Short mmCIF file of C-alpha atoms and ligand atoms in Angstrom, two decimals:
data_model
loop_
_atom_site.label_atom_id
_atom_site.label_comp_id
_atom_site.label_asym_id
_atom_site.label_seq_id
_atom_site.Cartn_x
_atom_site.Cartn_y
_atom_site.Cartn_z
CA UNK Y 1 74.63 58.30 111.09
CA UNK Y 2 72.85 56.93 108.05
CA UNK Y 3 73.77 53.73 106.20
CA UNK Y 4 74.94 55.85 103.26
CA UNK Y 5 77.31 57.83 105.51
CA UNK Y 6 78.69 54.59 106.92
CA UNK Y 7 79.26 53.16 103.45
CA UNK Y 8 81.00 56.36 102.35
CA UNK Y 9 83.21 56.42 105.47
CA UNK Y 10 84.17 52.74 105.16
CA UNK Y 11 84.95 53.12 101.45
CA UNK Y 12 86.99 56.26 102.08
CA UNK Y 13 89.37 54.42 104.39
CA UNK Y 14 90.18 51.98 101.57
CA UNK Y 15 90.11 54.19 98.48
CA UNK Y 16 93.86 54.26 98.05
CA UNK Y 17 94.31 50.59 98.95
CA UNK Y 18 92.51 49.51 95.80
CA UNK Y 19 95.09 51.23 93.58
CA UNK Y 20 98.27 50.01 95.29
CA UNK Y 21 100.94 47.79 93.76
CA UNK Y 22 103.01 45.45 95.95
CA UNK Y 23 105.55 47.45 97.99
CA UNK Y 24 103.77 50.83 97.60
CA UNK Y 25 103.38 52.93 100.75
CA UNK Y 26 99.89 52.60 102.24
CA UNK Y 27 99.91 56.27 103.23
CA UNK Y 28 99.69 58.80 100.40
CA UNK Y 29 103.11 60.20 99.35
CA UNK Y 30 103.35 63.99 99.05
CA UNK Y 31 104.48 65.03 95.58
CA UNK Y 32 106.27 68.36 95.65
CA UNK Y 33 106.76 69.26 91.99
CA UNK Y 34 106.64 72.27 89.72
CA UNK Y 35 108.40 70.35 86.89
CA UNK Y 36 107.71 66.85 85.61
CA UNK Y 37 110.08 64.81 83.43
CA UNK Y 38 108.51 65.49 80.04
CA UNK Y 39 110.40 64.67 76.83
CA UNK Y 40 108.43 64.95 73.56
CA UNK Y 41 104.62 65.05 73.29
CA UNK Y 42 103.27 66.21 76.71
CA UNK Y 43 99.67 65.08 76.14
CA UNK Y 44 98.32 62.75 78.83
CA UNK Y 45 101.10 63.36 81.38
CA UNK Y 46 101.64 65.61 84.38
CA UNK Y 47 103.05 68.73 82.74
CA UNK Y 48 103.40 71.59 85.19
CA UNK Y 49 102.63 72.19 88.87
CA UNK Y 50 99.78 74.64 88.20
CA UNK Y 51 97.97 72.09 85.99
CA UNK Y 52 98.05 68.86 87.98
CA UNK Y 53 99.60 67.08 90.95
CA UNK Y 54 99.30 63.44 92.08
CA UNK Y 55 98.63 64.47 95.71
CA UNK Y 56 95.75 66.73 94.57
CA UNK Y 57 94.35 63.87 92.53
CA UNK Y 58 94.18 61.59 95.57
CA UNK Y 59 92.47 64.29 97.64
CA UNK Y 60 90.02 65.04 94.82
CA UNK Y 61 89.24 61.32 94.57
CA UNK Y 62 88.42 61.37 98.30
CA UNK Y 63 86.10 64.38 97.93
CA UNK Y 64 84.52 62.83 94.83
CA UNK Y 65 83.86 59.67 96.86
CA UNK Y 66 82.33 61.62 99.76
CA UNK Y 67 80.23 63.95 97.58
CA UNK Y 68 79.36 61.28 94.96
CA UNK Y 69 80.27 63.92 92.35
CA UNK Y 70 83.28 65.45 90.59
CA UNK Y 71 85.37 67.57 92.94
CA UNK Y 72 88.06 70.22 92.51
CA UNK Y 73 90.16 71.41 95.47
CA UNK Y 74 91.23 74.98 96.31
CA UNK Y 75 93.61 76.67 98.75
CA UNK Y 76 90.73 78.09 100.87
CA UNK Y 77 86.98 78.13 101.14
CA UNK Y 78 86.91 81.59 99.59
CA UNK Y 79 89.09 80.41 96.68
CA UNK Y 80 86.43 77.73 96.02
CA UNK Y 81 83.59 80.27 96.24
CA UNK Y 82 85.47 82.73 94.00
CA UNK Y 83 86.03 79.94 91.45
CA UNK Y 84 82.29 79.21 91.34
CA UNK Y 85 81.34 82.86 90.94
CA UNK Y 86 83.99 83.71 88.33
CA UNK Y 87 83.53 80.51 86.34
CA UNK Y 88 79.74 80.69 86.11
CA UNK Y 89 78.64 84.36 86.25
CA UNK Y 90 79.03 86.90 83.44
CA UNK Y 91 78.39 90.61 82.89
CA UNK Y 92 74.66 91.38 82.91
CA UNK Y 93 73.79 88.46 85.18
CA UNK Y 94 71.89 88.94 88.43
CA UNK Y 95 72.83 86.84 91.48
CA UNK Y 96 71.08 86.27 94.80
CA UNK Y 97 73.20 85.92 97.95
CA UNK Y 98 72.21 85.47 101.60
CA UNK Y 99 72.38 88.66 103.66
CA UNK Y 100 73.22 86.72 106.84
CA UNK Y 101 75.75 84.14 105.57
CA UNK Y 102 79.54 84.18 105.65
CA UNK Y 103 80.27 87.92 105.18
CA UNK Y 104 83.27 87.52 102.87
CA UNK Y 105 81.08 85.99 100.14
CA UNK Y 106 78.99 89.20 100.09
CA UNK Y 107 82.10 91.38 100.21
CA UNK Y 108 83.71 89.52 97.29
CA UNK Y 109 80.57 89.93 95.19
CA UNK Y 110 80.17 93.63 96.01
CA UNK Y 111 83.83 94.55 95.73
CA UNK Y 112 84.67 92.69 92.50
CA UNK Y 113 81.57 91.37 90.70
CA UNK Y 114 79.48 94.55 90.92
CA UNK Y 115 82.08 96.71 89.10
CA UNK Y 116 82.18 94.04 86.36
CA UNK Y 117 78.46 94.55 85.66
CA UNK Y 118 77.00 91.71 87.72
CA UNK Y 119 73.99 92.85 89.74
CA UNK Y 120 73.04 91.30 93.05
CA UNK Y 121 70.46 91.13 95.79
CA UNK Y 122 70.85 90.02 99.38
CA UNK Y 123 68.12 88.15 101.21
CA UNK Y 124 67.91 86.63 104.72
CA UNK Y 125 68.20 82.83 104.91
CA UNK Y 126 65.02 82.65 106.98
CA UNK Y 127 62.28 83.01 104.34
CA UNK Y 128 64.82 82.83 101.47
CA UNK Y 129 62.37 80.97 99.21
CA UNK Y 130 59.32 83.11 100.00
CA UNK Y 131 59.94 85.53 97.12
CA UNK Y 132 60.81 83.90 93.80
CA UNK Y 133 64.11 83.45 91.94
CA UNK Y 134 62.87 84.97 88.63
CA UNK Y 135 65.60 86.84 86.79
CA UNK Y 136 68.56 85.32 88.64
CA UNK Y 137 71.38 83.48 86.86
CA UNK Y 138 72.76 82.13 90.13
CA UNK Y 139 71.26 81.65 93.57
CA UNK Y 140 73.67 81.09 96.48
CA UNK Y 141 72.47 79.66 99.77
CA UNK Y 142 74.23 78.83 103.00
CA UNK Y 143 72.36 76.54 105.38
CA UNK Y 144 72.51 76.49 108.36
CA UNK Y 145 73.77 80.05 107.93
CA UNK Y 146 76.96 81.15 109.64
CA UNK Y 147 76.63 82.53 112.30
CA UNK Y 148 72.84 82.82 112.86
CA UNK Y 149 72.02 79.12 112.14
CA UNK Y 150 68.89 79.88 110.12
CA UNK Y 151 67.91 77.26 107.58
CA UNK Y 152 66.82 77.31 103.95
CA UNK Y 153 64.87 74.42 102.38
CA UNK Y 154 67.39 73.15 99.79
CA UNK Y 155 64.99 70.94 97.85
CA UNK Y 156 62.50 73.79 97.47
CA UNK Y 157 65.28 76.22 96.50
CA UNK Y 158 66.50 73.70 93.88
CA UNK Y 159 63.00 73.37 92.38
CA UNK Y 160 62.56 77.14 92.28
CA UNK Y 161 66.03 77.66 90.78
CA UNK Y 162 65.33 75.08 88.07
CA UNK Y 163 62.05 76.79 87.16
CA UNK Y 164 63.77 80.19 87.04
CA UNK Y 165 66.70 78.85 84.97
CA UNK Y 166 69.17 79.71 87.75
CA UNK Y 167 72.08 77.65 89.08
CA UNK Y 168 71.71 76.75 92.75
CA UNK Y 169 74.96 76.87 94.73
CA UNK Y 170 75.00 75.64 98.34
CA UNK Y 171 77.75 76.51 100.80
CA UNK Y 172 77.74 73.34 102.93
CA UNK Y 173 80.55 74.37 105.30
CA UNK Y 174 78.54 74.24 108.51
CA UNK Y 175 77.27 70.67 107.91
CA UNK Y 176 79.86 68.79 105.79
CA UNK Y 177 78.63 66.03 103.40
CA UNK Y 178 78.19 63.73 106.43
CA UNK Y 179 75.50 66.05 107.80
CA UNK Y 180 73.78 67.28 104.67
CA UNK Y 181 73.94 66.35 100.97
CA UNK Y 182 72.87 69.37 98.87
CA UNK Y 183 73.60 67.65 95.52
CA UNK Y 184 71.22 64.80 96.47
CA UNK Y 185 68.60 67.47 97.28
CA UNK Y 186 68.90 68.97 93.78
CA UNK Y 187 71.58 71.69 94.11
CA UNK Y 188 73.79 72.19 91.03
CA UNK Y 189 77.00 73.01 92.88
CA UNK Y 190 78.27 72.54 96.41
CA UNK Y 191 81.12 74.58 97.89
CA UNK Y 192 82.73 74.26 101.30
CA UNK Y 193 85.47 75.66 103.49
CA UNK Y 194 87.38 72.48 104.39
CA UNK Y 195 89.36 74.73 106.70
CA UNK Y 196 86.62 73.85 109.19
CA UNK Y 197 85.52 70.31 110.18
CA UNK Y 198 86.83 68.39 107.11
CA UNK Y 199 90.44 69.26 107.94
CA UNK Y 200 89.44 69.61 111.57
CA UNK Y 201 92.83 70.28 113.14
CA UNK Y 202 92.98 74.08 112.79
CA UNK Y 203 96.24 74.02 110.84
CA UNK Y 204 95.20 74.44 107.19
CA UNK Y 205 92.97 76.59 104.98
CA UNK Y 206 91.29 74.62 102.21
CA UNK Y 207 88.16 74.39 100.07
CA UNK Y 208 86.47 72.36 97.37
CA UNK Y 209 83.79 72.61 94.71
CA UNK Y 210 81.67 69.58 93.77
CA UNK Y 211 79.04 69.11 91.08
CA UNK Y 212 77.51 66.39 88.90
CA UNK Y 213 77.43 68.82 85.95
CA UNK Y 214 80.61 68.13 83.96
CA UNK Y 215 80.40 71.38 81.93
CA UNK Y 216 80.45 73.34 85.19
CA UNK Y 217 83.33 71.29 86.59
CA UNK Y 218 85.33 71.77 83.42
CA UNK Y 219 84.94 75.56 83.80
CA UNK Y 220 85.95 75.30 87.48
CA UNK Y 221 89.08 73.31 86.52
CA UNK Y 222 89.95 75.89 83.84
CA UNK Y 223 89.52 78.69 86.38
CA UNK Y 224 92.00 77.04 88.77
CA UNK Y 225 94.54 76.35 86.05
CA UNK Y 226 94.35 79.84 84.54
CA UNK Y 227 93.93 81.93 87.70
CA UNK Y 228 96.54 79.87 89.59
CA UNK Y 229 94.31 79.37 92.62
CA UNK Y 230 96.06 76.10 93.53
CA UNK Y 231 96.40 74.29 96.87
CA UNK Y 232 99.81 73.27 98.21
CA UNK Y 233 100.55 69.52 98.10
CA UNK Y 234 101.35 69.44 101.83
CA UNK Y 235 98.09 71.22 102.73
CA UNK Y 236 96.24 68.78 100.44
CA UNK Y 237 97.88 65.86 102.23
CA UNK Y 238 96.89 67.23 105.65
CA UNK Y 239 93.28 67.59 104.48
CA UNK Y 240 93.26 63.97 103.29
CA UNK Y 241 94.49 62.93 106.73
CA UNK Y 242 91.66 64.98 108.26
CA UNK Y 243 89.04 63.49 105.93
CA UNK Y 244 89.95 59.99 107.07
CA UNK Y 245 88.49 60.75 110.52
CA UNK Y 246 85.78 63.24 109.50
CA UNK Y 247 82.81 60.91 109.92
CA UNK Y 248 83.99 59.88 113.40
CA UNK Y 249 84.81 63.41 114.55
CA UNK Y 250 81.60 64.85 113.09
CA UNK Y 251 79.54 62.13 114.76
CA UNK Y 252 81.12 62.86 118.15
CA UNK Y 253 80.83 66.65 117.73
CA UNK Y 254 77.15 66.49 116.74
CA UNK Y 255 76.28 64.03 119.53
CA UNK Y 256 77.99 66.23 122.12
CA UNK Y 257 76.26 69.36 120.75
CA UNK Y 258 72.95 67.49 121.03
CA UNK Y 259 73.66 66.69 124.70
CA UNK Y 260 74.96 70.12 125.65
CA UNK Y 261 72.46 72.36 123.81
CA UNK Y 262 69.45 71.48 126.02
CA UNK Y 263 71.59 71.99 129.15
CA UNK Y 264 72.71 75.41 127.93
CA UNK Y 265 69.07 76.15 127.08
CA UNK Y 266 68.06 75.32 130.63
CA UNK Y 267 70.79 77.43 132.28
CA UNK Y 268 69.74 80.78 133.72
CA UNK Y 269 72.91 82.56 132.46
CA UNK Y 270 71.91 81.83 128.84
CA UNK Y 271 69.31 84.27 127.57
CA UNK Y 272 68.57 82.56 124.26
CA UNK Y 273 69.97 79.75 122.16
CA UNK Y 274 69.91 78.64 118.53
CA UNK Y 275 70.52 74.97 117.75
CA UNK Y 276 68.46 73.27 115.03
CA UNK Y 277 68.09 70.15 117.17
CA UNK Y 278 66.18 71.86 119.99
CA UNK Y 279 62.41 71.20 119.90
CA UNK Y 280 61.64 74.93 120.12
CA UNK Y 281 64.11 76.04 117.42
CA UNK Y 282 62.39 77.77 114.47
CA UNK Y 283 64.66 75.87 112.02
CA UNK Y 284 64.03 72.40 113.45
CA UNK Y 285 61.29 71.26 111.08
CA UNK Y 286 63.24 71.89 107.87
CA UNK Y 287 66.45 70.68 109.54
CA UNK Y 288 64.81 67.30 110.20
CA UNK Y 289 63.83 66.90 106.56
CA UNK Y 290 67.22 67.69 105.00
CA UNK Y 291 69.98 67.23 107.60
CA UNK Y 292 71.28 63.86 108.80
CA UNK Y 293 72.49 65.50 112.02
CA UNK Y 294 71.83 68.87 113.66
CA UNK Y 295 75.47 69.93 113.44
CA UNK Y 296 78.01 71.01 116.05
CA UNK Y 297 77.46 74.79 116.06
CA UNK Y 298 75.38 76.45 118.77
CA UNK Y 299 74.37 80.13 118.90
CA UNK Y 300 74.17 81.60 122.42
CA UNK Y 301 73.03 84.98 123.60
CA UNK Y 302 74.06 86.19 127.05
CA UNK Y 303 72.65 89.06 129.09
CA UNK Y 304 75.73 91.23 128.61
CA UNK Y 305 78.77 91.41 126.34
CA UNK Y 306 80.93 90.95 129.46
CA UNK Y 307 79.15 87.70 130.33
CA UNK Y 308 79.66 86.47 126.77
CA UNK Y 309 83.39 87.32 126.95
CA UNK Y 310 83.75 85.57 130.31
CA UNK Y 311 82.12 82.39 128.97
CA UNK Y 312 84.37 82.39 125.88
CA UNK Y 313 87.63 83.32 127.61
CA UNK Y 314 87.34 81.66 131.01
CA UNK Y 315 85.96 78.21 130.19
CA UNK Y 316 89.02 75.93 130.33
CA UNK Y 317 87.86 73.72 127.44
CA UNK Y 318 86.84 76.56 125.13
CA UNK Y 319 89.46 77.99 122.78
CA UNK Y 320 88.67 81.67 122.16
CA UNK Y 321 89.28 81.87 118.42
CA UNK Y 322 87.62 82.71 115.13
CA UNK Y 323 86.75 79.87 112.72
CA UNK Y 324 85.20 76.56 113.86
CA UNK Y 325 85.08 72.80 113.35
CA UNK Y 326 88.32 71.87 115.13
CA UNK Y 327 88.84 68.90 117.47
CA UNK Y 328 88.91 71.44 120.33
CA UNK Y 329 85.77 73.35 121.28
CA UNK Y 330 86.05 77.01 120.30
CA UNK Y 331 83.89 80.12 120.52
CA UNK Y 332 83.78 83.83 119.80
CA UNK Y 333 81.51 86.86 119.72
CA UNK Y 334 80.82 87.36 116.03
CA UNK Y 335 79.91 91.04 116.52
CA UNK Y 336 83.65 91.73 116.88
CA UNK Y 337 83.96 91.16 113.12
CA UNK Y 338 80.87 93.19 112.24
CA UNK Y 339 78.39 90.34 111.67
CA UNK Y 340 74.79 91.54 112.06
CA UNK Y 341 74.33 89.84 115.44
CA UNK Y 342 74.06 91.36 118.91
CA UNK Y 343 77.26 92.02 120.92
CA UNK Y 344 76.05 89.41 123.44
CA UNK Y 345 75.88 86.65 120.78
CA UNK Y 346 78.46 83.82 120.85
CA UNK Y 347 79.02 81.19 118.17
CA UNK Y 348 80.09 78.01 119.94
CA UNK Y 349 81.74 75.21 117.96
CA UNK Y 350 81.63 71.91 119.83
CA UNK Y 351 84.79 69.82 119.48
CA UNK Y 352 85.75 66.22 120.27
CA UNK Y 353 86.29 66.50 124.05
CA UNK Y 354 84.27 63.98 126.08
CA UNK Y 355 80.84 65.59 126.64
CA UNK Y 356 80.70 65.23 130.45
CA UNK Y 357 84.05 66.98 130.94
CA UNK Y 358 83.12 69.73 128.51
CA UNK Y 359 79.75 70.36 130.13
CA UNK Y 360 81.23 70.44 133.67
CA UNK Y 361 83.72 73.07 132.55
CA UNK Y 362 81.00 75.17 130.92
CA UNK Y 363 78.60 74.81 133.84
CA UNK Y 364 81.17 76.01 136.34
CA UNK Y 365 81.72 79.24 134.42
CA UNK Y 366 77.99 79.71 133.69
CA UNK Y 367 77.11 79.23 137.37
CA UNK Y 368 79.47 82.05 138.25
CA UNK Y 369 78.01 84.56 135.76
C1 PLP J 1 84.97 79.89 106.76
C2 PLP J 1 83.89 79.95 105.76
C3 PLP J 1 84.15 80.27 104.42
C4 PLP J 1 85.53 80.69 103.94
O1 PLP J 1 86.50 79.74 104.13
P1 PLP J 1 88.08 80.12 104.16
O2 PLP J 1 88.76 78.81 104.14
O3 PLP J 1 88.30 80.93 105.40
O4 PLP J 1 88.37 80.93 102.94
C5 PLP J 1 83.10 80.23 103.52
N1 PLP J 1 81.85 79.91 103.91
C6 PLP J 1 81.56 79.61 105.19
C7 PLP J 1 80.16 79.27 105.57
C8 PLP J 1 82.56 79.63 106.16
O5 PLP J 1 82.26 79.35 107.43
#
């Protein structure tokens, strides 16, 4: 972990402490409120539950601290992505979206933006910057892409977007700000599904948008207030609790992935593997320039679909489930949802179990395949 990540993590643990008065609870209280006591002129006060909430504010302060930018929270990753698209794109605009990223982003654009007169192109993450960004109002990248783990050079994409007059949006879900800092690399907006590693306990859906452009953030805040895409105070509180251990969990998950990936690579039951940290991985070079860690996701291809299912379902320390980033290791065949990957492909999300125990459990099942 870099010095900057350590400073952010240490500061995060004491953010609330700096604002406390004697006798206040150290842990954040949950404010459940639709109404606020509001006689007379309402300006400058909490007014209504769709507009503001003290628990949201504390969670947004935590995200702002981690991202070093303004942050607005949403009830899911898709709510955050929808907010960015609806608050920044207008009829007649052209947008560029990865063809191999999280499929719901493409579906949202096709199903709802296209009929409103927004045109769009889809391009694979690998080679994303090889053809220009001329004519686009917004360019959306997801790196490493979910589930294929291809990588796009964020700094290059940011330069190209600036020259083309396009906004660059980066979905940073697979890395978290402790693994990759798109705003520092020149992106205009970062979005993430905090449902994954930031919450980390597989019990909440959540998302956030962060940017250093205040005009954009003002539009994002207006979108939330007017569209009503608001997170629950309890869910917000749970995410804050998750964020307090994110740096530690992420560190452990990435270290374990780094230990296990070469062993999986060397096992005869594994036909091919994608992990940006492996010397032979096509994404490694760019990963080294822009990622602080190589992440905790590993792509595995087995000889048969049955072998893939056995690995996912029979390994005692693998939870067969969709989604990723929990404290428990989880995995699934993405082809079951229609992702453009082979039926033998498994996305493995390394959790916080001790690495030796996890590898022994995997090896036993792999040896039997
Ligand atoms: C999960 C995910 C999302 C959507 O998040 P939800 O909280 O499920 O709405 C968006 N982008 C990526 C890369 C994801 O993995």
